[in-house]
Coordinates of C-alpha atoms in Angstrom, one line a residue:
Chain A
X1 CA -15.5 -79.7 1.0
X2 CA -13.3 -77.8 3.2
X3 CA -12.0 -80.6 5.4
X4 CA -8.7 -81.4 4.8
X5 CA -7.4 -85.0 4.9
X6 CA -4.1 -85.6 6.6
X7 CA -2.8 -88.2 3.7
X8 CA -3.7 -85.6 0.5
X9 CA -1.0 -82.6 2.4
X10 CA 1.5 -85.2 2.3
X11 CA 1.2 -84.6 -1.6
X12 CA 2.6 -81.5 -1.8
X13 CA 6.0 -83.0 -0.4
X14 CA 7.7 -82.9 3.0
X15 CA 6.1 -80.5 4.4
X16 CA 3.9 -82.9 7.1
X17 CA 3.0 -79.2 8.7
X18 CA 0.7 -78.0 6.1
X19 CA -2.8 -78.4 5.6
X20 CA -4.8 -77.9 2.4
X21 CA -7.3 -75.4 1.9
X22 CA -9.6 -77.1 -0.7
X23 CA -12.7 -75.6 -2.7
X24 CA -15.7 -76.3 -0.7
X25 CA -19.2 -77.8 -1.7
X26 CA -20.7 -75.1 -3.5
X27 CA -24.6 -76.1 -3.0
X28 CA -26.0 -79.6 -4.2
X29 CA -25.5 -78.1 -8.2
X30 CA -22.5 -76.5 -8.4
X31 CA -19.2 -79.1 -9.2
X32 CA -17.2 -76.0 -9.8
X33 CA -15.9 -72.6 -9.0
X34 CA -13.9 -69.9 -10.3
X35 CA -11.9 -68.4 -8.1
X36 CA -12.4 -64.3 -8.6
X37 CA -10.6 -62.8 -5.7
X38 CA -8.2 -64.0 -2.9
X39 CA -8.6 -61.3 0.0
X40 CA -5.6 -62.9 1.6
X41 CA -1.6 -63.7 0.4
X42 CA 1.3 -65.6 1.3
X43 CA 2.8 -65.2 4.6
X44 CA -1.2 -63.6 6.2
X45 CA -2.5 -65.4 9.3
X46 CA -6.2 -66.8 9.1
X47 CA -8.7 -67.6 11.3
X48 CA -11.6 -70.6 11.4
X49 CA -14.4 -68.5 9.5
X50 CA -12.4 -66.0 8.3
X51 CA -13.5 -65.3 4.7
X52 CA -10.1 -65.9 2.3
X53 CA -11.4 -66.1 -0.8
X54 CA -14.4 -64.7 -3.4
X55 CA -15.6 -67.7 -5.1
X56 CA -18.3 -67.2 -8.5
X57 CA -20.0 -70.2 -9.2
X58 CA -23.2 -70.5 -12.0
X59 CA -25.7 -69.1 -9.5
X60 CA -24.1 -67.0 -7.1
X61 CA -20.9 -65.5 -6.0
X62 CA -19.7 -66.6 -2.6
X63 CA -17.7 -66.1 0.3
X64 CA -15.4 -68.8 1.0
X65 CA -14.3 -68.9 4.5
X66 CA -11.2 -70.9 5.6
X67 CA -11.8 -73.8 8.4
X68 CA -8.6 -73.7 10.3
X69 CA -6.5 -70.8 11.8
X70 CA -3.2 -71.2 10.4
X71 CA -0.9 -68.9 8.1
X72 CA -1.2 -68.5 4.1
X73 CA 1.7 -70.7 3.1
X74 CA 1.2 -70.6 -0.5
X75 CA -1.6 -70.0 -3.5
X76 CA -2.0 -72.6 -5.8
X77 CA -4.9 -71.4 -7.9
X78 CA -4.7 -67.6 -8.4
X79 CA -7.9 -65.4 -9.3
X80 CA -9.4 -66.5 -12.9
X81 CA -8.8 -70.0 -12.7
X82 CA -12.3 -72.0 -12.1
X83 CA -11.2 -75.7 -10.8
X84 CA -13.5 -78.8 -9.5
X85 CA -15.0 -79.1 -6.1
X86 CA -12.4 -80.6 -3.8
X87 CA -9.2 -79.2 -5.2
X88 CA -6.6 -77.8 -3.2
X89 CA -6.3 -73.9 -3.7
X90 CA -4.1 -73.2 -1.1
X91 CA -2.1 -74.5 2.0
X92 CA -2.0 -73.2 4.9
X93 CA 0.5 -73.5 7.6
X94 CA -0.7 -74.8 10.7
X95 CA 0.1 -73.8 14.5
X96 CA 1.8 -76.9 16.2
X97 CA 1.2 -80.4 15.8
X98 CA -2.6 -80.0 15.7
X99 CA -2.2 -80.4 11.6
X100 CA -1.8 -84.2 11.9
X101 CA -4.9 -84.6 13.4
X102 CA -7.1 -83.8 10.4
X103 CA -10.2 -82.7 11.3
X104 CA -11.3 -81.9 14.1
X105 CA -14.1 -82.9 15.6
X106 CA -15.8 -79.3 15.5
X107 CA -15.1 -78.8 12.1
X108 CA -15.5 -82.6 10.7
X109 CA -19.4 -82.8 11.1
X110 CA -20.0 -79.1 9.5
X111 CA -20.4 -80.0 5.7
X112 CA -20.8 -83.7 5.5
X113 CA -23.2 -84.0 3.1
X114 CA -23.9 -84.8 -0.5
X115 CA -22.2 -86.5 -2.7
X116 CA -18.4 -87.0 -2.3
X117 CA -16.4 -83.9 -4.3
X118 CA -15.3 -84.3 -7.3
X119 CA -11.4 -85.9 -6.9
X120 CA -9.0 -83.1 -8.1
X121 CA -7.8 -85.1 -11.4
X122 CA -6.7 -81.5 -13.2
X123 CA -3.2 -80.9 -12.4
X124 CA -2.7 -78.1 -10.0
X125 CA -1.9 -74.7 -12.1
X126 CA 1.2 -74.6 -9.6
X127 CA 3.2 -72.4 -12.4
X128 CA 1.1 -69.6 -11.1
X129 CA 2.5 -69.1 -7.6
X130 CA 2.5 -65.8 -6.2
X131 CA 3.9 -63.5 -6.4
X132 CA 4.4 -62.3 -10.2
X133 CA 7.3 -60.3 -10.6
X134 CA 5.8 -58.1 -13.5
X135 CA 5.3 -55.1 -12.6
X136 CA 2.1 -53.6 -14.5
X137 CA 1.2 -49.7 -13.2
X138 CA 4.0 -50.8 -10.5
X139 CA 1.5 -53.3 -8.7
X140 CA 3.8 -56.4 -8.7
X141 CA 1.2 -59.0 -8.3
X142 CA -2.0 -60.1 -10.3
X143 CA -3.6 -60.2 -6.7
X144 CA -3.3 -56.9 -6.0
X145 CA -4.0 -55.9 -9.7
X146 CA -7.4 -57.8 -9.4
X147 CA -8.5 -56.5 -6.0
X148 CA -7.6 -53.0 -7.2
X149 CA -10.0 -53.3 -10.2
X150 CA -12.8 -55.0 -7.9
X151 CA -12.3 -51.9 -5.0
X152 CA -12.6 -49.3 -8.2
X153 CA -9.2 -48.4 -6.9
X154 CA -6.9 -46.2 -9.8
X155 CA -4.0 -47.4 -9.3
X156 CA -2.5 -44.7 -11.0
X157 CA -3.0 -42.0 -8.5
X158 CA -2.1 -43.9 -5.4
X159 CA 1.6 -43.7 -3.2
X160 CA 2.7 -47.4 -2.9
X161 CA 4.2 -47.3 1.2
X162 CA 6.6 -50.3 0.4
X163 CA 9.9 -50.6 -1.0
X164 CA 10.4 -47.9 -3.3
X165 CA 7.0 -46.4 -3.6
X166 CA 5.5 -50.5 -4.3
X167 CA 1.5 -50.4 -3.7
X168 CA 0.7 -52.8 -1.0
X169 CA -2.2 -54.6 -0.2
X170 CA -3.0 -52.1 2.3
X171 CA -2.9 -49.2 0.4
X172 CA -5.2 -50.7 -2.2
X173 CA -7.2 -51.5 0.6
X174 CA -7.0 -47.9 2.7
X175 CA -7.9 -46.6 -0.9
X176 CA -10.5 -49.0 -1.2
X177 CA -12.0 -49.0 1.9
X178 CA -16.0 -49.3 2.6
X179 CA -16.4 -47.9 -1.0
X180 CA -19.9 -50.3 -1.2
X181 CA -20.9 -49.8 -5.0
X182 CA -24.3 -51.2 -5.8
X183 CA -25.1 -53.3 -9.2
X184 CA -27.3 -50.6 -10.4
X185 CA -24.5 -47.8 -9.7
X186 CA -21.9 -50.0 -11.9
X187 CA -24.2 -50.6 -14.7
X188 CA -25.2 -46.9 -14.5
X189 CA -21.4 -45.9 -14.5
X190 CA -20.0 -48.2 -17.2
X191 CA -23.1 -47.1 -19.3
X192 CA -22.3 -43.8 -19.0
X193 CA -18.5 -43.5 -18.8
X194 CA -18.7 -41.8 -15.0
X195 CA -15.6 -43.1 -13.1
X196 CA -16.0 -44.9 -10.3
X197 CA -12.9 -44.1 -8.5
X198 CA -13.6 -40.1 -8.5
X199 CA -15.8 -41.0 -5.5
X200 CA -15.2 -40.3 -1.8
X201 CA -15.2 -43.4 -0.3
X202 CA -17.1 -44.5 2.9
X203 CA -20.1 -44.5 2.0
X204 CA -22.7 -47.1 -0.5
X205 CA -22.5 -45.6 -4.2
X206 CA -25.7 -45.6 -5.4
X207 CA -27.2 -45.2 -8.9
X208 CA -28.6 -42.1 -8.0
X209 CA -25.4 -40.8 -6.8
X210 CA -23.8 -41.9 -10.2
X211 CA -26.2 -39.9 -12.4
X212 CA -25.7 -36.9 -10.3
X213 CA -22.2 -37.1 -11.9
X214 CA -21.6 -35.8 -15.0
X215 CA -20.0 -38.0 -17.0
X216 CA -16.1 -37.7 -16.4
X217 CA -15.2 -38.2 -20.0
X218 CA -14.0 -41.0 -21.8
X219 CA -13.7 -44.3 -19.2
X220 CA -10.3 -44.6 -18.0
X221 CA -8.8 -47.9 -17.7
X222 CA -9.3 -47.8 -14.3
X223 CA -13.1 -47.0 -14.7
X224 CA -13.8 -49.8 -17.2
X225 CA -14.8 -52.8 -15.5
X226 CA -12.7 -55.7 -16.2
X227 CA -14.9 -59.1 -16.7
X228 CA -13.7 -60.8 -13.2
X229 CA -14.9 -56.9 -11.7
X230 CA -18.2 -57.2 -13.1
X231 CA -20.5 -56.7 -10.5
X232 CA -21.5 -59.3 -7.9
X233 CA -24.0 -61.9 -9.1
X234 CA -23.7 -64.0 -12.0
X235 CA -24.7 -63.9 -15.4
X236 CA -28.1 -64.5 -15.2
X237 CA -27.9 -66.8 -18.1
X238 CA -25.7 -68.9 -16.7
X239 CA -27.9 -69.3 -13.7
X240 CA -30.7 -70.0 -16.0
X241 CA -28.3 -73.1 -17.0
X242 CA -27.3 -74.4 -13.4
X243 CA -30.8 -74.4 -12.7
X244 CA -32.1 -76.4 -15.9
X245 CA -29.0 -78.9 -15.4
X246 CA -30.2 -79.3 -11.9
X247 CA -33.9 -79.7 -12.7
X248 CA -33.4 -81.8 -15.6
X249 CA -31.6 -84.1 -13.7
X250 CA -33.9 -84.0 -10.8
X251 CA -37.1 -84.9 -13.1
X252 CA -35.2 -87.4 -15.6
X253 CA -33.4 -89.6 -12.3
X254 CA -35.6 -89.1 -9.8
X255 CA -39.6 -91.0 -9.7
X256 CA -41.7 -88.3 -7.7
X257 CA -44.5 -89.1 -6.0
X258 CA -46.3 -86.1 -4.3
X259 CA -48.6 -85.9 -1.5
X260 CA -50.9 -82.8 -0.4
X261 CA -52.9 -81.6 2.2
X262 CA -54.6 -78.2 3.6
X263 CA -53.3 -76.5 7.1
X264 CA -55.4 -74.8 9.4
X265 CA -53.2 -72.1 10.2
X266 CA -55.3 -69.6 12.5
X267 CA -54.2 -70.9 15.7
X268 CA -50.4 -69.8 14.8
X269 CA -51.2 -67.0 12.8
X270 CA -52.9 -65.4 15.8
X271 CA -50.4 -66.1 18.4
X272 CA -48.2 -64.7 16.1
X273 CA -50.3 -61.6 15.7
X274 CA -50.1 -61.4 19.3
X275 CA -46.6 -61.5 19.5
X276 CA -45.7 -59.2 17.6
X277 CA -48.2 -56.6 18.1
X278 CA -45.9 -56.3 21.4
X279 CA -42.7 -55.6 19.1
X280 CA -42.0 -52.9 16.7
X281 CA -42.0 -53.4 13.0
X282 CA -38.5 -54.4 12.9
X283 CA -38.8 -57.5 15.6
X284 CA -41.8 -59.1 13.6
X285 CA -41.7 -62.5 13.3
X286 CA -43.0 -63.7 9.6
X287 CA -45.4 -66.2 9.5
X288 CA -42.5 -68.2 7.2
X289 CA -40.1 -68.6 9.9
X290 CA -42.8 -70.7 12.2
X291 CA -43.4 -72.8 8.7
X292 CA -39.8 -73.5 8.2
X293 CA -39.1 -74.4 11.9
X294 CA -42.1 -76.5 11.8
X295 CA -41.3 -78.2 8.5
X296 CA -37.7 -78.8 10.1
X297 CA -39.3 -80.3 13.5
X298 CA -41.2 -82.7 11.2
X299 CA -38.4 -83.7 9.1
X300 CA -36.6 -84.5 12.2
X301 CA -38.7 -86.7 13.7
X302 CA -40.3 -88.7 10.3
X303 CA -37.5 -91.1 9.6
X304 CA -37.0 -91.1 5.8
X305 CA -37.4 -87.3 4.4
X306 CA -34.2 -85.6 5.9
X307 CA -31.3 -87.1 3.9
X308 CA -29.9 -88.1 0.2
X309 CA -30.2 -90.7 -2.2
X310 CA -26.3 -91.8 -2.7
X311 CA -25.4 -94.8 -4.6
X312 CA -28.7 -96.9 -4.8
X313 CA -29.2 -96.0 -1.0
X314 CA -30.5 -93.7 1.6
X315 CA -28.1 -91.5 3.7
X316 CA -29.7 -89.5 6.3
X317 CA -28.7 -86.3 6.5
X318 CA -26.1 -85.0 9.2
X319 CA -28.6 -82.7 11.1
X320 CA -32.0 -81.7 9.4
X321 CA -30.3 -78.4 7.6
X322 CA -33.2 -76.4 5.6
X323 CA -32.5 -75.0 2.3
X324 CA -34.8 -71.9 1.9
X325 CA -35.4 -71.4 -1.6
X326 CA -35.5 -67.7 -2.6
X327 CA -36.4 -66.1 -5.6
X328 CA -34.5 -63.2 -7.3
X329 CA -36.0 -60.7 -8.6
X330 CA -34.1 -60.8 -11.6
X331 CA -34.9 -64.0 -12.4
X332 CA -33.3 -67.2 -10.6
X333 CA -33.0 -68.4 -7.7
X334 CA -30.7 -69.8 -4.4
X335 CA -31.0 -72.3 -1.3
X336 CA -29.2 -70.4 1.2
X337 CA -29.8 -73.0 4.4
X338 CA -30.6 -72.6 7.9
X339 CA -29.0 -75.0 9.8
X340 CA -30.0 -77.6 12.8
X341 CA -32.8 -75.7 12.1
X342 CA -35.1 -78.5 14.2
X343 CA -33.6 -77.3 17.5
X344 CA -33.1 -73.1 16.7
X345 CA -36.2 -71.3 18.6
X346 CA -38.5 -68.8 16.4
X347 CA -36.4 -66.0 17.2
X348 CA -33.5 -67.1 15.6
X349 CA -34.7 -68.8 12.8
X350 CA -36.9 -65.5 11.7
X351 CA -33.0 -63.2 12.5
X352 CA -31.3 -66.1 10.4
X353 CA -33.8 -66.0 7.6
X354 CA -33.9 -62.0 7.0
X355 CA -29.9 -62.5 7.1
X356 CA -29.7 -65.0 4.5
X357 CA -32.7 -64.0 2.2
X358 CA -30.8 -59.7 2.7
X359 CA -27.2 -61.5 1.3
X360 CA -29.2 -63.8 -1.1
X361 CA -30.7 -61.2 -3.3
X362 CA -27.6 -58.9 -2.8
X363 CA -25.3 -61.3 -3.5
X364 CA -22.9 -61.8 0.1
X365 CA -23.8 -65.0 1.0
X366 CA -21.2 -67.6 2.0
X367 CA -20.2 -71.0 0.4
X368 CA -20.8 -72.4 4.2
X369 CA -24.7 -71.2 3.8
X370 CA -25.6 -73.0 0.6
X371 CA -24.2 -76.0 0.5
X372 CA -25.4 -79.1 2.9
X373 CA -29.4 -78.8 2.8
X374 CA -30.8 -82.0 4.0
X375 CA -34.6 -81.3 2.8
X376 CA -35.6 -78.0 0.7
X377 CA -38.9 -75.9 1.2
X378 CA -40.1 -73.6 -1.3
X379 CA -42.3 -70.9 -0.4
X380 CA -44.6 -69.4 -3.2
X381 CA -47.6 -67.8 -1.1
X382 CA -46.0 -64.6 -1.8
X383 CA -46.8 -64.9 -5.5
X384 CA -50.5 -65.9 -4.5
X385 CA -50.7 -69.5 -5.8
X386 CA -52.8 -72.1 -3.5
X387 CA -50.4 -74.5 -4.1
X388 CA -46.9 -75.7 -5.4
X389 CA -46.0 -79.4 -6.8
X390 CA -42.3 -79.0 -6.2
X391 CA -39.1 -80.6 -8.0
X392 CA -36.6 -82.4 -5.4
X393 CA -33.1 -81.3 -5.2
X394 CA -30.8 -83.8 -5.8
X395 CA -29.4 -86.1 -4.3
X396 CA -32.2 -85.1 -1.0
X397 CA -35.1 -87.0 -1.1
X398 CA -38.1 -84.7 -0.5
X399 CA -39.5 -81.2 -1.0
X400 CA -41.8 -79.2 0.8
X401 CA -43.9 -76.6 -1.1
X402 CA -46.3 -74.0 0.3
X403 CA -48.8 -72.2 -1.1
X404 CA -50.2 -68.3 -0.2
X405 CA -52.3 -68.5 3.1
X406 CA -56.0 -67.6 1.8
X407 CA -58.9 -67.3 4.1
X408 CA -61.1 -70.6 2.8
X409 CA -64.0 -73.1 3.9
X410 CA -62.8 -74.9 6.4
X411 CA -65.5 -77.7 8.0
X412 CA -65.2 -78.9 11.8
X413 CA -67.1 -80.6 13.6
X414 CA -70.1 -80.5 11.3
X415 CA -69.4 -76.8 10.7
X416 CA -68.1 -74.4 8.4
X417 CA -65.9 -72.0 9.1
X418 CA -63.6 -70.1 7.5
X419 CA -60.0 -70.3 8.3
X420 CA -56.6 -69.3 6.8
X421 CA -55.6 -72.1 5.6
X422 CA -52.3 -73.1 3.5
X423 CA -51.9 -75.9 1.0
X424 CA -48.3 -77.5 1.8
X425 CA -47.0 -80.3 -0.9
X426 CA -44.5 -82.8 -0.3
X427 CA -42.7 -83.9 -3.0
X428 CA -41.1 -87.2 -2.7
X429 CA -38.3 -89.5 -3.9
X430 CA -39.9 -92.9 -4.6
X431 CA -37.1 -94.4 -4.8
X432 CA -36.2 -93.7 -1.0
X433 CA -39.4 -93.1 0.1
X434 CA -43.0 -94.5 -0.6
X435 CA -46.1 -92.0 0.1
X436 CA -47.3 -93.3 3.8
X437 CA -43.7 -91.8 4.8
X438 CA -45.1 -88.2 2.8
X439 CA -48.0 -88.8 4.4
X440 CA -46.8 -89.2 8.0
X441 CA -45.0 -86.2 7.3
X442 CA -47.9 -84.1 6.2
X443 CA -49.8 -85.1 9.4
X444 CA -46.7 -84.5 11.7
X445 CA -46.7 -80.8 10.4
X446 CA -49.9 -80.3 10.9
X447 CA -49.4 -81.5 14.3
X448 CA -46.4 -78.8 14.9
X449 CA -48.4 -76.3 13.0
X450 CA -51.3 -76.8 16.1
X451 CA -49.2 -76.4 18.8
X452 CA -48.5 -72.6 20.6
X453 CA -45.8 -70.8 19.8
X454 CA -42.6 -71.2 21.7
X455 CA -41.7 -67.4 22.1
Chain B
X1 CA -22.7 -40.8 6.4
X2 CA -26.4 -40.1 6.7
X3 CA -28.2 -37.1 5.6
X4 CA -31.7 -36.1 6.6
X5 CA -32.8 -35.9 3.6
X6 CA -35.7 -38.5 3.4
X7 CA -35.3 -39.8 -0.3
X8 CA -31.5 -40.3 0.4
X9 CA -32.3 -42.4 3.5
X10 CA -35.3 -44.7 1.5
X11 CA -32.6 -44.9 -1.5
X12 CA -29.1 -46.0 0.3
X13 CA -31.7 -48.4 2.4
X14 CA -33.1 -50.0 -0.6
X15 CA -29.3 -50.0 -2.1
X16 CA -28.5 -52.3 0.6
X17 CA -32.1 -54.7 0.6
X18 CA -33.0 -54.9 -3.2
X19 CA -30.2 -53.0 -5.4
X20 CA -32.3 -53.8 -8.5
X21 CA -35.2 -51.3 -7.9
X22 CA -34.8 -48.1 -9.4
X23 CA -35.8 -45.8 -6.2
X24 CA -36.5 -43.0 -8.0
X25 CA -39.6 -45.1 -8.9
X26 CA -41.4 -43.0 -6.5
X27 CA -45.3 -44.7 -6.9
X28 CA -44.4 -48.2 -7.5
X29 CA -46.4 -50.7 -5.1
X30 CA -43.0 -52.1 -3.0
X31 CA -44.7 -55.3 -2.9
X32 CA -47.0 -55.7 -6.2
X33 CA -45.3 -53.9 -8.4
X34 CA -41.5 -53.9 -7.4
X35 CA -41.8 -57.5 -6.3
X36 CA -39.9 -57.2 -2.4
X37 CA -41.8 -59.9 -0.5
X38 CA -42.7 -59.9 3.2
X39 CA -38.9 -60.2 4.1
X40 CA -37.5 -57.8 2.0
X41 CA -40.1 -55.3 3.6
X42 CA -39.2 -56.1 7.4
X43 CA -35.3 -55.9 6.2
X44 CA -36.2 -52.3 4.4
X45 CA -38.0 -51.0 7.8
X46 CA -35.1 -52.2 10.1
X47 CA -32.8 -50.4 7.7
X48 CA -34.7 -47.7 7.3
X49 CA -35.1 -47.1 10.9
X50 CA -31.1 -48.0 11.3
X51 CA -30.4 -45.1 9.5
X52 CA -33.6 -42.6 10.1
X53 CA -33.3 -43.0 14.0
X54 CA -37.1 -43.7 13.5
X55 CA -38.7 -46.4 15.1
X56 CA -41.7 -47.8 12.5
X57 CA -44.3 -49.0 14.2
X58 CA -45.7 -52.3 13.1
X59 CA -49.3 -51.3 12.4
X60 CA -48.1 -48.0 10.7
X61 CA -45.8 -49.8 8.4
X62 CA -48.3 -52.2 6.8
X63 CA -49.8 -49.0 5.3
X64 CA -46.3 -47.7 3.7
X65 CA -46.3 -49.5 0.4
X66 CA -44.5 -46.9 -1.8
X67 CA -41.0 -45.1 -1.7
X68 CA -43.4 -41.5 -1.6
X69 CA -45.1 -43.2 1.2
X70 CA -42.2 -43.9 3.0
X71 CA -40.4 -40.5 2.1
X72 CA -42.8 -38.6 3.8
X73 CA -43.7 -40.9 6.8
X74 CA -39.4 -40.4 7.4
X75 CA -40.3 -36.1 6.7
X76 CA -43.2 -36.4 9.3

């Protein structure tokens, strides 16, 4: 977690006046991270929510944003090294006297979920403080060396601007700059030996502009990709295992009970039809953003489904915080989260969802956005299933599954009719929860599921 | 950075949504056989028209469901 704790910076020493920067939760899996990239050094001045650091975890690489403005004082675990949740990577120096106070009441609420991190037993690598004095293609520190691999940048041909003729940051950077280089364009280019670096920058490289190259000969050490500049996304094995550690866990600890029923959904899928028949293609609002905001108004006001299991005991959770599952196309999958999501109007759930599920599948999404669900819903009408008997996420306590939306029978009032209609499954932690709690919860989405839209 | 050229648009747009499809795959159902879901088809159409200029309406986009079909709806 990112909040620092006023009695762990006394650690370091003296220095009352810094504050740690710690490895945040990295989802309800994920104990560790590596560190791949540090966009920031020594001496730099930060911002709250200013991303300092490229994280790669089992599932996903993530940016890790800092939560308090201060100045780099010092780098305690440089690119390459992966270390627990909860250790201190870095400390930051602190304007005034406001270090003391530990965290603030804006920031202490943010993350406050899950399972306490894991303490930082592993001695800090401090014998790796920044910067090196090696000079390797006269770039002085692994920092720079690193970023200039990831920006594609060949060292070789660029005029450092400090001290005599050094390569700064900023001319990796200038070199660097906007040069977007999608997975398909690196596999393309390291398959076929076409440089990278020969391109203008600016602008996306795409595969299709990497096989209009010719190949530029033999790769260059600059061209090959070094493993930490592979491209962004994990090894999809490794995924594979994060998920099967999480699921085996899930179905060996936890006793699920599940609990179904079908939704009437014509009433909302009309309104919505009439909504956005008024908006261009572009403003639409999917009928999965009303389901998640209803399936968040429900979990707010059932007592019991929005909250963890911890130590033989139910917490609730902090806010109800949705974790969207999303499946990637090449295999996998993430819980990127929409937050207070009970209280957000339609509008900006449906603009926070296309944001999350866009940097989801394309790999940009930020340690803040997947760690901290409350309750999970999984979404797998798109495949065209009626139904889904979801797994729980540890430590939450419940699951929400939907099926596609099919036209079916529906009888009313001694009638049949037919009426899209979804099948939603709640999946349930017996050991927090018993099924008249999944089944209030069933019938309090329904309810939300009834109601107009709030436009 | 944009060109007019239609297949350049649909290709940088789809770099930025789903960098895993192959856009040269010119016939492939976006949804069936590619495998972009509802929210990776509004993303594509708001970058699509972000970099086209074009405006897609809603009823006109439900029937675009290849890259061809999108080429020439942006060469219209």
């Amino acid at each position: 977690m990112p909040e620092t704790d006023s009695a762990s910076s006394t650690n370091s020493g003296k220095d009352l006046d810094l504050v740690p920067f710690r490895m945040p939760s990295l989802g309800a899996d994920m104990d560790s991270g590596t560190i791949i990239e540090w966009l920031v050094g020594p001496g730099v001045e930060v911002h709250r929510g200013d991303v300092v650091a490229l994280v790669q975890t089992d599932k996903s690489d993530l940016d890790v944003e800092v939560f308090h403005d201060g100045t780099i004082a010092e780098i305690l675990v440089p690119a390459g090294v992966k270390v627990p949740v909860g250790t201190v990577l870095a400390m930051l120096a602190a304007p005034g006297a406001a270090v003391e106070s530990g965290p603030t009441a804006e920031t202490a609420p943010v993350v406050e979920t899950g399972p306490p991190p894991l303490p930082p037993e592993t001695p800090e690598p401090r014998v790796l403080t920044l910067p090196s004095p090696e000079p390797l293609a006269h770039i002085a520190s692994p920092v720079l060396r690193h970023l200039a691999e990831t920006l594609h940048v060949d060292t070789g041909h660029l005029h450092g601007s400090g001290t005599g003729g050094r390569i700064t940051r900023d001319d990796i950077e200038h070199a660097g700059q906007r040069r977007r280089v999608t997975p398909r364009a690196r596999r393309l280019a390291r398959e076929q030996g076409v440089d990278l670096t020969t391109f203008p920058t600016g602008g996306a490289i795409t595969g299709d502009s990497v096989l209009d190259r010719q190949p530029s000969g033999p790769p260059t050490a600059a061209s090959q990709p070094a493993p930490s500049a592979a491209p962004r996304g994990p090894d999809p094995e490794a995924m594979r295992r994060a998920i099967a550690r999480l699921m085996t866990t899930s179905w060996q600890t936890i006793p699920h009970y599940q609990v179904a029923t079908r939704i009437d959904l014509h009433l909302m899928l009309d309104a919505l039809e009439q909504r956005n028949a008024g908006h261009t293609a572009t403003e639409r609002i999917l009928p999965a953003a009303a389901l998640v905001r209803a399936a968040a108004r429900a979990a707010a006001s059932v007592t019991g489904v929005n909250g963890f299991w911890i130590d033989d005991a139910f917490v609730p959770g902090d806010g109800v915080h949705i974790g969207v599952v999303v499946a990637l196309r090449r295999g996998g999958l993430l819980a990127p989260v929409v937050r207070d999501a009970d209280r957000k109007d339609l509008v900006t759930i449906m603009a926070e969802m296309r944001d999350l599920v866009t940097r989801a599948r394309t790999g940009r999404l930020k340690a803040s956005e997947v760690g901290g669900a409350t309750f999970t819903i999984t979404e797998l009408g798109e495949g065209g299933v009626d139904s889904v008997a979801p797994i729980i996420h540890p430590p939450q306590v419940a699951i929400l599954g939907f099926g596609a939306v099919h036209d079916e029978a529906w009888a009313e009032d001694g009638m049949i009719a037919v009426r899209a209609v979804v099948h939603a499954t709640l999946a349930g932690d017996h050991r927090a929860i018993d099924g008249r709690i999944g089944s209030a919860y069933l019938t309090t989405l329904t309810k939300y599921l009834q109601e107009p839209l709030e436009s | 950075m944009n060109t007019s050229d239609p297949h350049a648009i649909v290709a940088e747009a789809l770099a930025m949504i789903a960098p895993d499809v192959d856009p040269d795959d010119l016939d492939a159902d976006l949804h069936d056989d590619l495998g972009l879901d509802s929210m990776d088809l509004l993303n594509l159409a708001a970058e699509l028209s972000r970099r086209s200029g074009i405006e897609i309406p809603e009823r006109e986009y439900a029937a675009l469901r290849t890259i061809r079909q999108l080429e020439a709806f942006l060469a219209r």
